[in-house]
XYZ file of C-alpha atoms in Angstrom:
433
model
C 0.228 20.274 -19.642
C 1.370 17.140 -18.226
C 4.834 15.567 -17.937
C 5.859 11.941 -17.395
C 9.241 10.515 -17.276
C 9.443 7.909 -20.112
C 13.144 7.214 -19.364
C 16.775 7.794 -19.477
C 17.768 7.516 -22.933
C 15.683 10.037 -25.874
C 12.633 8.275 -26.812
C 10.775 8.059 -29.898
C 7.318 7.719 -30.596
C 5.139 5.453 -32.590
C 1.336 5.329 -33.314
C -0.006 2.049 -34.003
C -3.677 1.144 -33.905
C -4.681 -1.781 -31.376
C -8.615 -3.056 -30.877
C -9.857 -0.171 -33.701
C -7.985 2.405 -31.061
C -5.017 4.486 -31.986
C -2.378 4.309 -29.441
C 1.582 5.549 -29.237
C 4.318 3.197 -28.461
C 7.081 5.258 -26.799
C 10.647 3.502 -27.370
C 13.144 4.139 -24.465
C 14.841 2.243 -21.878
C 11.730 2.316 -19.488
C 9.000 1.679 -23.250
C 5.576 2.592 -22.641
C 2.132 2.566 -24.336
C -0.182 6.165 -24.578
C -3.449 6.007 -24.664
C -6.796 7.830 -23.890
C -9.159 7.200 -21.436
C -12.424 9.500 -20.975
C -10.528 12.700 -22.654
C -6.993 12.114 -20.346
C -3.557 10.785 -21.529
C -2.711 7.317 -19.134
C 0.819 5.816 -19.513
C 0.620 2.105 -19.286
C 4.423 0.488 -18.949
C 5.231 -2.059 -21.365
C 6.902 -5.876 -19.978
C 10.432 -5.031 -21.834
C 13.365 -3.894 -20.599
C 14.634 -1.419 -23.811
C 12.549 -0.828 -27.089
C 14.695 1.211 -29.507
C 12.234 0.639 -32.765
C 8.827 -0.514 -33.243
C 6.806 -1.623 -36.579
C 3.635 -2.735 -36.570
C 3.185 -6.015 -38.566
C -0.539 -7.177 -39.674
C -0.151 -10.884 -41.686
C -1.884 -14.308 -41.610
C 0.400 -15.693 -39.537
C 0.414 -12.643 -37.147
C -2.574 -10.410 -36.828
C -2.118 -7.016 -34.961
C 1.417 -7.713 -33.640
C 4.588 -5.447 -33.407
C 8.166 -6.186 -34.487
C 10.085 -4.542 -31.349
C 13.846 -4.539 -31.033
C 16.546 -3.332 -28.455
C 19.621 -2.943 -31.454
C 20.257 -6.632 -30.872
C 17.489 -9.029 -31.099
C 13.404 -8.888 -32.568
C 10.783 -9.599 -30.653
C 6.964 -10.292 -32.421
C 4.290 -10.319 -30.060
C 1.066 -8.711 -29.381
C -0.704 -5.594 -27.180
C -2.691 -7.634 -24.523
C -5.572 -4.912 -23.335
C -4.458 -1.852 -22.509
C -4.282 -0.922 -18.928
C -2.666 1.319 -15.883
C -1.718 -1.912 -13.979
C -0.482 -5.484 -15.308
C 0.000 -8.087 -13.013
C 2.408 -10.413 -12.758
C 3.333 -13.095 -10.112
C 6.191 -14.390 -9.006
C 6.798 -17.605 -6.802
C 8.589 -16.745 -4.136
C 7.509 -19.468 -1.136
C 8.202 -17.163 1.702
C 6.671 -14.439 3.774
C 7.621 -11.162 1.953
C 8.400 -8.220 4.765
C 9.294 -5.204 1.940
C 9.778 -4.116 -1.025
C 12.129 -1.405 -2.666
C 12.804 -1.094 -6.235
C 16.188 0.883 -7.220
C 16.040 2.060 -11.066
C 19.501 2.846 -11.451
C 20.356 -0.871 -11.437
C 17.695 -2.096 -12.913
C 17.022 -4.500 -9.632
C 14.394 -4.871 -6.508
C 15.168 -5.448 -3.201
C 12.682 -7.759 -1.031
C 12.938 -8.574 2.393
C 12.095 -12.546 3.050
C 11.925 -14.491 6.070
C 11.323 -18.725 6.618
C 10.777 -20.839 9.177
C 14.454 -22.306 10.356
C 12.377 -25.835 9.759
C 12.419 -25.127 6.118
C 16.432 -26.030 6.234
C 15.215 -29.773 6.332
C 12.765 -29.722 3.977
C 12.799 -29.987 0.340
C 9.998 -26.717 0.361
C 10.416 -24.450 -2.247
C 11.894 -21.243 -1.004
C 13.164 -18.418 -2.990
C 16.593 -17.348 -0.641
C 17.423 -21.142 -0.648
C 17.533 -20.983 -4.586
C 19.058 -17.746 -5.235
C 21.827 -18.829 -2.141
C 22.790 -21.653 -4.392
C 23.451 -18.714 -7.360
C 25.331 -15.976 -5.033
C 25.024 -15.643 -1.680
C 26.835 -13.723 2.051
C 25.828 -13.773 5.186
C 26.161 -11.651 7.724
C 28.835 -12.161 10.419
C 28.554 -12.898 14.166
C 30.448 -10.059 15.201
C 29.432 -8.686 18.755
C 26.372 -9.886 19.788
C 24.916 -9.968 23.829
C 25.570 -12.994 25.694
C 22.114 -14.465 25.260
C 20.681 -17.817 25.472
C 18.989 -18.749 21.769
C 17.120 -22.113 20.982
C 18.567 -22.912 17.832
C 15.651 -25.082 16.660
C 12.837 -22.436 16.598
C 12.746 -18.771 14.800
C 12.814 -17.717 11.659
C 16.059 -16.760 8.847
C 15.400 -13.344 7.491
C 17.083 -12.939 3.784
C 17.661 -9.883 1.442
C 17.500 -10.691 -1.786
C 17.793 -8.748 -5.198
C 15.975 -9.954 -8.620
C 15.961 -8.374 -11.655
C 13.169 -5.825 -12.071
C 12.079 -6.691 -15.513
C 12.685 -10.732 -15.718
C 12.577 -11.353 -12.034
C 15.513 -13.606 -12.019
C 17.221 -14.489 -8.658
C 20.606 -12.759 -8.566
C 22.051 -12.692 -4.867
C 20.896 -13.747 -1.313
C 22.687 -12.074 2.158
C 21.375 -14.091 5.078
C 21.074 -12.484 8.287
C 21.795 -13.454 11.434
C 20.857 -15.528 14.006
C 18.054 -13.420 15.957
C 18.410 -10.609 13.234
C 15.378 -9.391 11.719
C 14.869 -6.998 8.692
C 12.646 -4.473 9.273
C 13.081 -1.916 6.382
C 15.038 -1.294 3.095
C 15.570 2.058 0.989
C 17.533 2.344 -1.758
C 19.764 5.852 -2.049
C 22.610 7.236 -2.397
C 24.906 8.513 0.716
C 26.724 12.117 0.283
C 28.917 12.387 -2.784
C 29.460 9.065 -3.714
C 27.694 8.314 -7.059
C 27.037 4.897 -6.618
C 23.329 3.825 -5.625
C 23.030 1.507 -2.382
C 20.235 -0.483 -0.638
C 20.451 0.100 2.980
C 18.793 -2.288 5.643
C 17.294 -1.319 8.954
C 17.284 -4.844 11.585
C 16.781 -5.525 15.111
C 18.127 -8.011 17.396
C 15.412 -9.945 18.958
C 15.661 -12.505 21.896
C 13.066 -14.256 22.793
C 14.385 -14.223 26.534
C 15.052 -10.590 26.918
C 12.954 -8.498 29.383
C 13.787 -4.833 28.728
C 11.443 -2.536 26.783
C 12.804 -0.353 23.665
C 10.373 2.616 23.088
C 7.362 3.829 24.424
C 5.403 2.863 27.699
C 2.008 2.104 26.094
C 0.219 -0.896 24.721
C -2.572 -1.702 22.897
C -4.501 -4.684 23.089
C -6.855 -7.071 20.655
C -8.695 -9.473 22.626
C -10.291 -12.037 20.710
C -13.703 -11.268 21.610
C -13.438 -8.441 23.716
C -12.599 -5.472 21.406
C -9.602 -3.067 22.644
C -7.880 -2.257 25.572
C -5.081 0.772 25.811
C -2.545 -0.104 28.820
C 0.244 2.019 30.367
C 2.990 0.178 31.572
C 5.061 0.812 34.909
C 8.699 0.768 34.700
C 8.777 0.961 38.356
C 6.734 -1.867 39.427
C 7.013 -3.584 36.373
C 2.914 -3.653 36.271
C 0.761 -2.895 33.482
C -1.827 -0.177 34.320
C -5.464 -0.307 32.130
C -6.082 3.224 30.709
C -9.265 2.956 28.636
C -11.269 -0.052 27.448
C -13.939 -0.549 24.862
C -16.222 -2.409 26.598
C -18.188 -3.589 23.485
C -17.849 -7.594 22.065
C -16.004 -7.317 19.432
C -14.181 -10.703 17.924
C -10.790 -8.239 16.766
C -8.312 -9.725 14.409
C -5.957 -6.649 13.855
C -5.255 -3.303 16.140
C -3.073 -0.374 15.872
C -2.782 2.898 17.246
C -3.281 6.122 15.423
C -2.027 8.524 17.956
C -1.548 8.199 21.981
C -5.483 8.207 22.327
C -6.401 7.077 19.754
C -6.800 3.412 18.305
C -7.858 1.418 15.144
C -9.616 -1.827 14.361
C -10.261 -4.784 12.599
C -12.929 -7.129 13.466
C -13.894 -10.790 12.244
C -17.251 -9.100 10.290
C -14.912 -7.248 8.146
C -15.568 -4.193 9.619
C -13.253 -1.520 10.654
C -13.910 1.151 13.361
C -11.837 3.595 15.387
C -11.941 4.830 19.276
C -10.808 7.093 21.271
C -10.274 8.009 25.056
C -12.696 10.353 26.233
C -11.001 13.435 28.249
C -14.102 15.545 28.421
C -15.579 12.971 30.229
C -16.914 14.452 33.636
C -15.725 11.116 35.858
C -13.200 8.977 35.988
C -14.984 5.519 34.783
C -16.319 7.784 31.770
C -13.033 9.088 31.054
C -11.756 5.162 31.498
C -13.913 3.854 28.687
C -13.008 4.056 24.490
C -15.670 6.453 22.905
C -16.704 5.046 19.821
C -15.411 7.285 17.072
C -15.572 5.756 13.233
C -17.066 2.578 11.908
C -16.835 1.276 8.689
C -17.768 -1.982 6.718
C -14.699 -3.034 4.410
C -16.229 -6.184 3.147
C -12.600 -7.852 3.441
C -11.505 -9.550 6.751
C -8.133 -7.219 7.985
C -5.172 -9.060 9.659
C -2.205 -6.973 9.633
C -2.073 -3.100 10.173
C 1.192 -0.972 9.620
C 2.381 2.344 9.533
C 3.766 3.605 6.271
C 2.714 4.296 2.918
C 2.798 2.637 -0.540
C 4.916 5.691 -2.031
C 7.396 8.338 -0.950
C 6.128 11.298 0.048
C 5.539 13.870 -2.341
C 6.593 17.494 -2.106
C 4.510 18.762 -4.625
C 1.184 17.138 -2.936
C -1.035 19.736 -1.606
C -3.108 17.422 0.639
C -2.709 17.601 4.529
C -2.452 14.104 5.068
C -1.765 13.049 8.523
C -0.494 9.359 10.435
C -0.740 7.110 7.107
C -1.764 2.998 8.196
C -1.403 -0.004 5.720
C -3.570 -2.510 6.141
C -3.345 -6.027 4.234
C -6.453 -8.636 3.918
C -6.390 -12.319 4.201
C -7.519 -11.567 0.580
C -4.255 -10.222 -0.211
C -5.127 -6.942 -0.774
C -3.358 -3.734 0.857
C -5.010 -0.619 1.456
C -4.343 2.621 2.846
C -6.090 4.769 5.717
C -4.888 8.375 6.420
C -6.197 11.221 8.597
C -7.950 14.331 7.008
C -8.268 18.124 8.586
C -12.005 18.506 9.339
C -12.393 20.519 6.450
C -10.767 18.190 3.801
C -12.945 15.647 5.654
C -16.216 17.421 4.777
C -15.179 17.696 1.118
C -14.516 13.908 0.361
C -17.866 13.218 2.681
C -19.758 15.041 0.172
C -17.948 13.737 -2.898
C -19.102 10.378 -1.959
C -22.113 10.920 -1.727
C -22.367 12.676 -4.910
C -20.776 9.880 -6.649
C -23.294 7.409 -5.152
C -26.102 9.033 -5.872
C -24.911 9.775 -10.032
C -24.339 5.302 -10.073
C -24.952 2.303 -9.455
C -22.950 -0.221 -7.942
C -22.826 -4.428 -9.255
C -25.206 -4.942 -6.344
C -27.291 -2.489 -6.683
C -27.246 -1.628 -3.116
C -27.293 1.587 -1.960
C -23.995 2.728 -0.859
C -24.696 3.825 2.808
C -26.776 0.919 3.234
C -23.262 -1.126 1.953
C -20.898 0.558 4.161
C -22.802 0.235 7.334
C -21.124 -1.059 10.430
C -22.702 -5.083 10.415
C -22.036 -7.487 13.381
C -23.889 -10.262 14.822
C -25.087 -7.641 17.824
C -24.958 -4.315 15.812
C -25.652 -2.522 12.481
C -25.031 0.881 12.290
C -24.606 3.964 9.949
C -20.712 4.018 8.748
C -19.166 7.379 10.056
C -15.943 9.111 10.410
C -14.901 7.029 7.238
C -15.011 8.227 3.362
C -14.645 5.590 0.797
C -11.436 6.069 -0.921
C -12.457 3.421 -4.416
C -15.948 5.492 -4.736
C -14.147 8.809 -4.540
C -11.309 8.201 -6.861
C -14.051 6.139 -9.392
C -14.697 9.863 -10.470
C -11.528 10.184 -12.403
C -12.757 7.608 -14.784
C -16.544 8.992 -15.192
C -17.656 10.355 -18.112
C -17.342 14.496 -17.833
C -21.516 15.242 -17.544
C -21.441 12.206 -14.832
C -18.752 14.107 -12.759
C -19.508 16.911 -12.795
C -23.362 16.061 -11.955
C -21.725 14.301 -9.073
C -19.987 17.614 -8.173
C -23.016 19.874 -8.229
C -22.978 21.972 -5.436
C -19.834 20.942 -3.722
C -16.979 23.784 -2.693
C -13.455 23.117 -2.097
C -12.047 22.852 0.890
C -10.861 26.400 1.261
C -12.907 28.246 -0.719
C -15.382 30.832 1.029
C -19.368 31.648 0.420
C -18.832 34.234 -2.143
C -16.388 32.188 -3.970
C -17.837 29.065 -6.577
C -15.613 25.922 -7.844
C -15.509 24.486 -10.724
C -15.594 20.796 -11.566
C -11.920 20.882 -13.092
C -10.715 22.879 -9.320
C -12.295 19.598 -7.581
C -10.917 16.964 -9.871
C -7.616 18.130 -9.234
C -7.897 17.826 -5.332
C -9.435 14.399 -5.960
C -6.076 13.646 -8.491
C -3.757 14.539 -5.927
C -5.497 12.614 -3.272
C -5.077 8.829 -5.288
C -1.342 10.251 -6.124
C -1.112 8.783 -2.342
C -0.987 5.616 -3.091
């Protein structure tokens, strides 16, 4: 069985016939589109805010279109191929920081930020516009006696568009030094009324004292990474570890206290850690290689979060979720595995490369491997997320060819799984993202 929420209001359902396929149109306050896809039942969201009825209409004027209405108005139009994910995009002509989406009023939330030199100019910018619409800002109030150049920095914004039509509706502009940092939307105790709620910092480009934590870590641009301790005391910075490998690095972040992620210019990723087993001290001073990875996509940004709220109901031991964002523009996702859980998606990848064929016909190891202008090497302590979750849309003899042989995680000798027991773990891990 499987349960999807299709709304607020008591839907109805439709079947209409779209490219030779049947299909149901599900009429609601949140309308949606079933379909099949290789024997499984995908929901595909339709661009309209409330459907109550749907006809299908098949003339000269309008071939395989639908008469939708909400109780007020018609709309004709047409099913444009059916998929899990329509894009849309949306001008916006400043750097976005987050994202939240609140479905109780029907509104999104984005954090925005521009260059104070934008005030001057006749750029496009999307708080500027919806400011002229409705608009607050937020007050001086108390703020440190601080020294602040005027001239340089950026304004960070909150503004709220529709979710469906994407229209501008208000604008609160921070303050001076005031950065947003993260949104949620909830509700607090009792009160029945839905609220966005804003986490900022006060930042000052003069101010000397630290905030949290007592260790760095560092990108050179061609010198790979460096993890440094710093010295309250002497107000020093004291070099713990160092990869001692050229490596041009364009993004870094730690994973835990010892150890560090990534990014290089050859669009490669690769982890290391600080050796404690080492038996002296410039052994234990140097970053052990641990992970390496080709990504095929040149990494600039890493953060730590994920794309969705946690889920309750998600079996997987996922540990220490990192975002990652391309100059590309795409965002991906790297978590940590127990060894065990590790070993299973290993081995699912390489079942599903050796069952296809990628466009390039390369082999996938060969693909993957860790390329630089001084090194190629195997890719290890990595799986390949895309390749494992590409199972869910083989066909069923493909799969479970792929799965031949492979146990789950916690299963013992004497106990076999079946290919349904495996797609499920492999269904909750893309649920992560």
């Amino acid at each position: 069985m499987k349960k999807a929420t299709v709304g607020t209001q008591p839907p109805s359902l439709n079947r209409f016939y779209s490219r030779g396929q049947m299909h149901i149109f599900v009429c609601s306050d949140r309308p949606a589109v079933i379909f099949s896809s290789n024997g499984k039942l995908v929901f595909s969201n339709v661009n309209l805010r409330i459907v109550t009825h749907v006809c299908a209409l098949n003339s000269s004027s309008y071939r395989n279109s639908l008469v939708m209405s909400d109780g007020e108005t018609i709309v004709i139009g047409t099913v444009d191929e059916i998929q899990k994910l329509h894009i849309r995009t949306v001008s916006l002509g400043e750097s976005v920081r987050r994202v939240v989406h609140q479905p109780e009023t029907s509104t999104m939330a984005i954090l925005v930020s521009r260059p104070l030199t934008f005030e001057d100019s006749d750029r496009y910018s999307v708080s500027k516009m919806t400011t002229a619409k409705s608009s607050s800002k937020t007050s001086a109030g108390q703020r440190p006696s601080v020294s602040v150049d005027s001239t340089d920095g950026d304004v960070h914004s909150i503004v709220t568009l529709d979710d469906n039509t994407f229209e501008y509706l208000h604008c609160h502009e921070l303050g001076s030094c005031e950065q947003a940092l993260s949104v949620i939307s909830t509700k607090l105790g009792d009160d029945p009324t839905t609220y966005y709620i804003v986490g900022t910092a006060l930042v000052y480009s003069d101010e000397t004292e630290s905030k949290n934590g007592d260790q760095v870590l560092v990108g050179d641009l061609m010198r790979s990474m460096t993890i440094l301790n710093y010295k309250a005391v002497e107000s020093t910075f004291e070099e713990v570890a160092k990869d001692f490998r050229g490596m041009w690095m364009s993004a870094v972040e730690f994973i835990d206290a010892e150890t560090a992620l990534g990014a290089e210019a050859g669009h490669n990723l690769f982890t290391c850690e600080i050796d404690r087993g080492a038996d002296n001290t410039d052994e234990k001073r140097r970053l052990a290689e641990a992970g390496m990875f080709y990504l095929g996509e040149m990494v600039n940004v890493f953060r730590r979060g994920s794309l969705v709220s946690s889920h309750v109901d998600n079996p997987l031991p996922i540990e220490k979720p990192i975002l990652f964002g391309t100059v590309d523009g795409t965002i991906g996702l790297i978590v940590q595995l127990p060894e065990k859980y590790f070993r299973f998606f290993s081995e699912v990848e390489k079942g599903v490369a050796r069952e296809t064929d990628n466009c390039m016909r390369i082999d996938h190891a060969v693909y993957r491997q860790f390329t630089s202008e001084k090194l190629v090497d195997k890719a290890v302590g990595f799986v390949d997320g895309d390749l494992v979750e590409s199972l869910l849309d083989m066909p069923h003899e493909t799969a479970a060819a792929a799965l031949a042989g492979i146990q789950r995680p916690d299963a013992t000798e004497d106990n076999s799984s079946s290919p349904e027991e495996l797609m499920k773990i492999i269904e909750d891990m893309s649920r992560i993202h």
